[in-house]
XYZ file of C-alpha atoms in Angstrom:
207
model
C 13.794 -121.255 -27.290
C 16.706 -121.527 -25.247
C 19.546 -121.204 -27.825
C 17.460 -117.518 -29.108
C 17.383 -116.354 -24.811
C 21.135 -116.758 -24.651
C 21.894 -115.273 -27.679
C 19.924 -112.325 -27.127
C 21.158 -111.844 -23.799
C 24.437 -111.857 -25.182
C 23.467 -108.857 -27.930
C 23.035 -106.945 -24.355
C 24.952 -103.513 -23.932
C 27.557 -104.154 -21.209
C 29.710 -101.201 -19.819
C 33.439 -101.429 -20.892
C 36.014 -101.474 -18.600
C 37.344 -98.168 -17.261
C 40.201 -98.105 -19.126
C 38.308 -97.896 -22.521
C 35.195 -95.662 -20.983
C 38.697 -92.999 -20.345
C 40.393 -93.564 -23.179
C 37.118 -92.986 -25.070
C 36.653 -89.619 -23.463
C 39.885 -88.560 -24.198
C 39.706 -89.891 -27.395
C 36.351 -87.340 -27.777
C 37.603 -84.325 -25.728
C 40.956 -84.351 -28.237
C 38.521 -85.029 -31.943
C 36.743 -81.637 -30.453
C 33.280 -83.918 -29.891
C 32.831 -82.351 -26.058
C 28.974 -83.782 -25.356
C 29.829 -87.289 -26.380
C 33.219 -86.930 -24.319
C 30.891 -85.931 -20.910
C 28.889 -88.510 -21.915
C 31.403 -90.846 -22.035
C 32.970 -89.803 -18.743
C 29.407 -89.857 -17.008
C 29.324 -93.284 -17.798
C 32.221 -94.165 -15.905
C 31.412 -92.238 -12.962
C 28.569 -94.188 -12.781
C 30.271 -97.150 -13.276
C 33.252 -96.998 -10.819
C 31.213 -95.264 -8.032
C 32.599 -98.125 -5.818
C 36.337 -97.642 -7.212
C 38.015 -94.389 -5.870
C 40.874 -94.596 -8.007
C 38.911 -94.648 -11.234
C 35.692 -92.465 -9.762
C 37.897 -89.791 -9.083
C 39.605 -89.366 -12.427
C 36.829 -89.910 -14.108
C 35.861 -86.683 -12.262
C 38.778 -84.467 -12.581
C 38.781 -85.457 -16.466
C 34.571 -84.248 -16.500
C 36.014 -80.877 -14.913
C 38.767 -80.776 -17.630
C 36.245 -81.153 -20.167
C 33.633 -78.864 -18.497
C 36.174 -76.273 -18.622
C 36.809 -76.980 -22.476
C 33.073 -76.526 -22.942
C 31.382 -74.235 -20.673
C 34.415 -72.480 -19.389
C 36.862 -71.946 -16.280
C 33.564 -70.848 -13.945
C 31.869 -74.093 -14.588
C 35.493 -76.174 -14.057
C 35.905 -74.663 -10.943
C 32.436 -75.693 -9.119
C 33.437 -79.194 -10.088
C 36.977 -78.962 -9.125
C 35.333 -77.503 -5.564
C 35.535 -81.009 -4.644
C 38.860 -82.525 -2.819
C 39.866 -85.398 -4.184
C 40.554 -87.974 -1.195
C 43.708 -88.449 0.368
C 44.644 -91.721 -0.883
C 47.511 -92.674 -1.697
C 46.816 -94.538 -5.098
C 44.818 -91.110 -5.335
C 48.075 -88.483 -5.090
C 48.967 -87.193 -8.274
C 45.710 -86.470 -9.101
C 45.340 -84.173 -5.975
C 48.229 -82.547 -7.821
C 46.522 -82.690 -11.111
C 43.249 -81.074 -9.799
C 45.152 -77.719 -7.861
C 46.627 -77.815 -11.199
C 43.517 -77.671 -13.297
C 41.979 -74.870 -10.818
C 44.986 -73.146 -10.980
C 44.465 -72.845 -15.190
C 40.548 -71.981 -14.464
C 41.451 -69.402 -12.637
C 44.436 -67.568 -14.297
C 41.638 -68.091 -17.498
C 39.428 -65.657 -15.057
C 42.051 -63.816 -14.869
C 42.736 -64.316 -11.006
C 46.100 -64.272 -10.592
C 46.630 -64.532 -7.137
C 44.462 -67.497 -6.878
C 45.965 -69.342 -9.556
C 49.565 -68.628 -8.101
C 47.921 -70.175 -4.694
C 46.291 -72.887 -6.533
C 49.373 -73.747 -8.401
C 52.349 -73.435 -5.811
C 50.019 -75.875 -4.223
C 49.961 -78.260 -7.145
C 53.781 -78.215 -7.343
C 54.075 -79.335 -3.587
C 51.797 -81.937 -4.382
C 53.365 -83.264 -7.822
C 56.700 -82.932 -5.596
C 55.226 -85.047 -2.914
C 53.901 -87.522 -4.895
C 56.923 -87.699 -7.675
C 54.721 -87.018 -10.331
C 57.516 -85.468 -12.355
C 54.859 -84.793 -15.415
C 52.775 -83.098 -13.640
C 55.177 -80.984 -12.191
C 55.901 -79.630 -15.210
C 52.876 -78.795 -16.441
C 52.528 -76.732 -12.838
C 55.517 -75.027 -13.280
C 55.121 -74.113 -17.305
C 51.439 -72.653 -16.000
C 53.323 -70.988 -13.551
C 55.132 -68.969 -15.594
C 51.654 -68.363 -17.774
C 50.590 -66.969 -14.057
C 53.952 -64.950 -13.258
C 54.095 -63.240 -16.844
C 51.133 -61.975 -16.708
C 51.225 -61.293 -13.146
C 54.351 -59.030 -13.925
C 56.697 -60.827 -11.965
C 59.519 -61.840 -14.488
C 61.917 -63.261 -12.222
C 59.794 -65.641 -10.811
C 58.106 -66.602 -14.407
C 62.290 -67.399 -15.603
C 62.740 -69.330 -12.597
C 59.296 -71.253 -12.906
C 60.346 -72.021 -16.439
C 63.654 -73.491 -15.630
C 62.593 -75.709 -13.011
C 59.807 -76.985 -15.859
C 62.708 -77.285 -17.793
C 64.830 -79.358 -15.695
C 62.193 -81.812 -14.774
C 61.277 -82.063 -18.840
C 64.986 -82.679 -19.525
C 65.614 -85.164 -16.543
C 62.685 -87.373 -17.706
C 64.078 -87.434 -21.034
C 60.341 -85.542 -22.241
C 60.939 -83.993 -25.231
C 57.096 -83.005 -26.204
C 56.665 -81.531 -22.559
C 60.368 -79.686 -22.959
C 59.341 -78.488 -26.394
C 55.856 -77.257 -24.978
C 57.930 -75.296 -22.221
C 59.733 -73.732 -24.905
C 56.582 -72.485 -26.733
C 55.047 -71.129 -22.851
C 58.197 -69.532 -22.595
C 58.525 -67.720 -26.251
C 54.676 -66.341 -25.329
C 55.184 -65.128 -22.121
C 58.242 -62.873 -23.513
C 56.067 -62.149 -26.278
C 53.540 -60.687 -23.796
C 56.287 -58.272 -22.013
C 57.098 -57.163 -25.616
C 60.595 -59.040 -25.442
C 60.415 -60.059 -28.988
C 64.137 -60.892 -29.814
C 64.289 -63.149 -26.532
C 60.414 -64.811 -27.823
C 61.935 -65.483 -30.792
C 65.006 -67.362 -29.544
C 62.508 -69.777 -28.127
C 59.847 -70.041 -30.329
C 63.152 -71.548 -32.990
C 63.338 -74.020 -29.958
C 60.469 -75.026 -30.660
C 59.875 -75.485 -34.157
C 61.723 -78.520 -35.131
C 59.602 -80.242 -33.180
C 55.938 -78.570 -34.500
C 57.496 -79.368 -38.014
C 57.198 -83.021 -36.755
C 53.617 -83.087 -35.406
């Protein structure tokens, strides 16, 4: 009787490590399959509740996925929540002004998201979370262009730019390219969106 006791104990669910409930999530979110990817991240919120570090991305990802599901509204009651000043915890401060800086320029709140994002890029600078960075600035210039303000969306894009370039990130720098080639697009600069969509193309002819 024993041996059969220990062997079904063993056939037992157990919860996976973190690491694999997030990479499974991502894993989901990216393959499109959005209710199996909350799922997934419920889990681990429910695992970690007594782990900030992994509670709290586990939250922000939920948002990120909320946001790819149900839209920016739904994002941004989630992303209501600070993430605690820790500092284990910093770039992902940065990483949620980002996200509610995306939700709201999606609403079509500029002002906010320019707020929400010059916010994130003090934050990303702060904690030397050069990625991030330049995700806030490319976003920025999302926020500027369509905003109206030109000179500002150039100089966001540059500074994306240079932090791409300095951390040798040629995906993120290529990216930067294709935010830039749209936003002249969108102010019917087509000769200039064309310069930088060419940019860009050796590297989608990879993917």
């Amino acid at each position: 009787l024993l041996p059969v006791v220990l062997l079904l104990a063993g056939c037992r669910t157990s919860t996976p490590p973190p690491e694999t409930l997030y990479q499974n999530a991502q894993t989901l979110r990216r393959g499109g399959h959005l209710d199996a990817a909350l799922a997934e991240t419920d889990r681990g919120l429910q695992a970690t509740g007594a782990q900030p570090s992994w509670y709290w991305r586990f939250y922000v990802l939920k948002a990120e996925i909320v946001l790819d599901k149900e839209g920016p509204a739904a994002s941004l009651k989630l992303l209501e929540h600070d993430v605690p000043e820790l500092p284990q915890l910093a770039e992902l401060r940065a990483t949620r002004r980002l996200d509610q800086g995306w939700a709201e320029f999606l609403l079509t709140n500029y002002a906010e998201a320019r707020r929400d994002l010059e916010d994130a890029a003090k934050l990303a600078r702060a904690a030397k979370a050069d990625a991030v960075l330049a995700r806030v600035e490319y976003t920025l210039v999302q926020v500027l262009a369509r905003a109206g303000d030109a000179a500002a969306a150039e100089s966001a894009f540059r500074e994306g730019n240079r932090v791409s370039a300095a951390r040798g990130d040629q995906v993120l720098q290529n990216y930067g390219f294709g935010v830039r080639g749209f936003a002249l697009m969108n102010a019917s600069q087509f000769e200039e969106a064309l310069y930088w969509f060419e940019r860009e193309l050796p590297w989608l002819e990879q993917k």
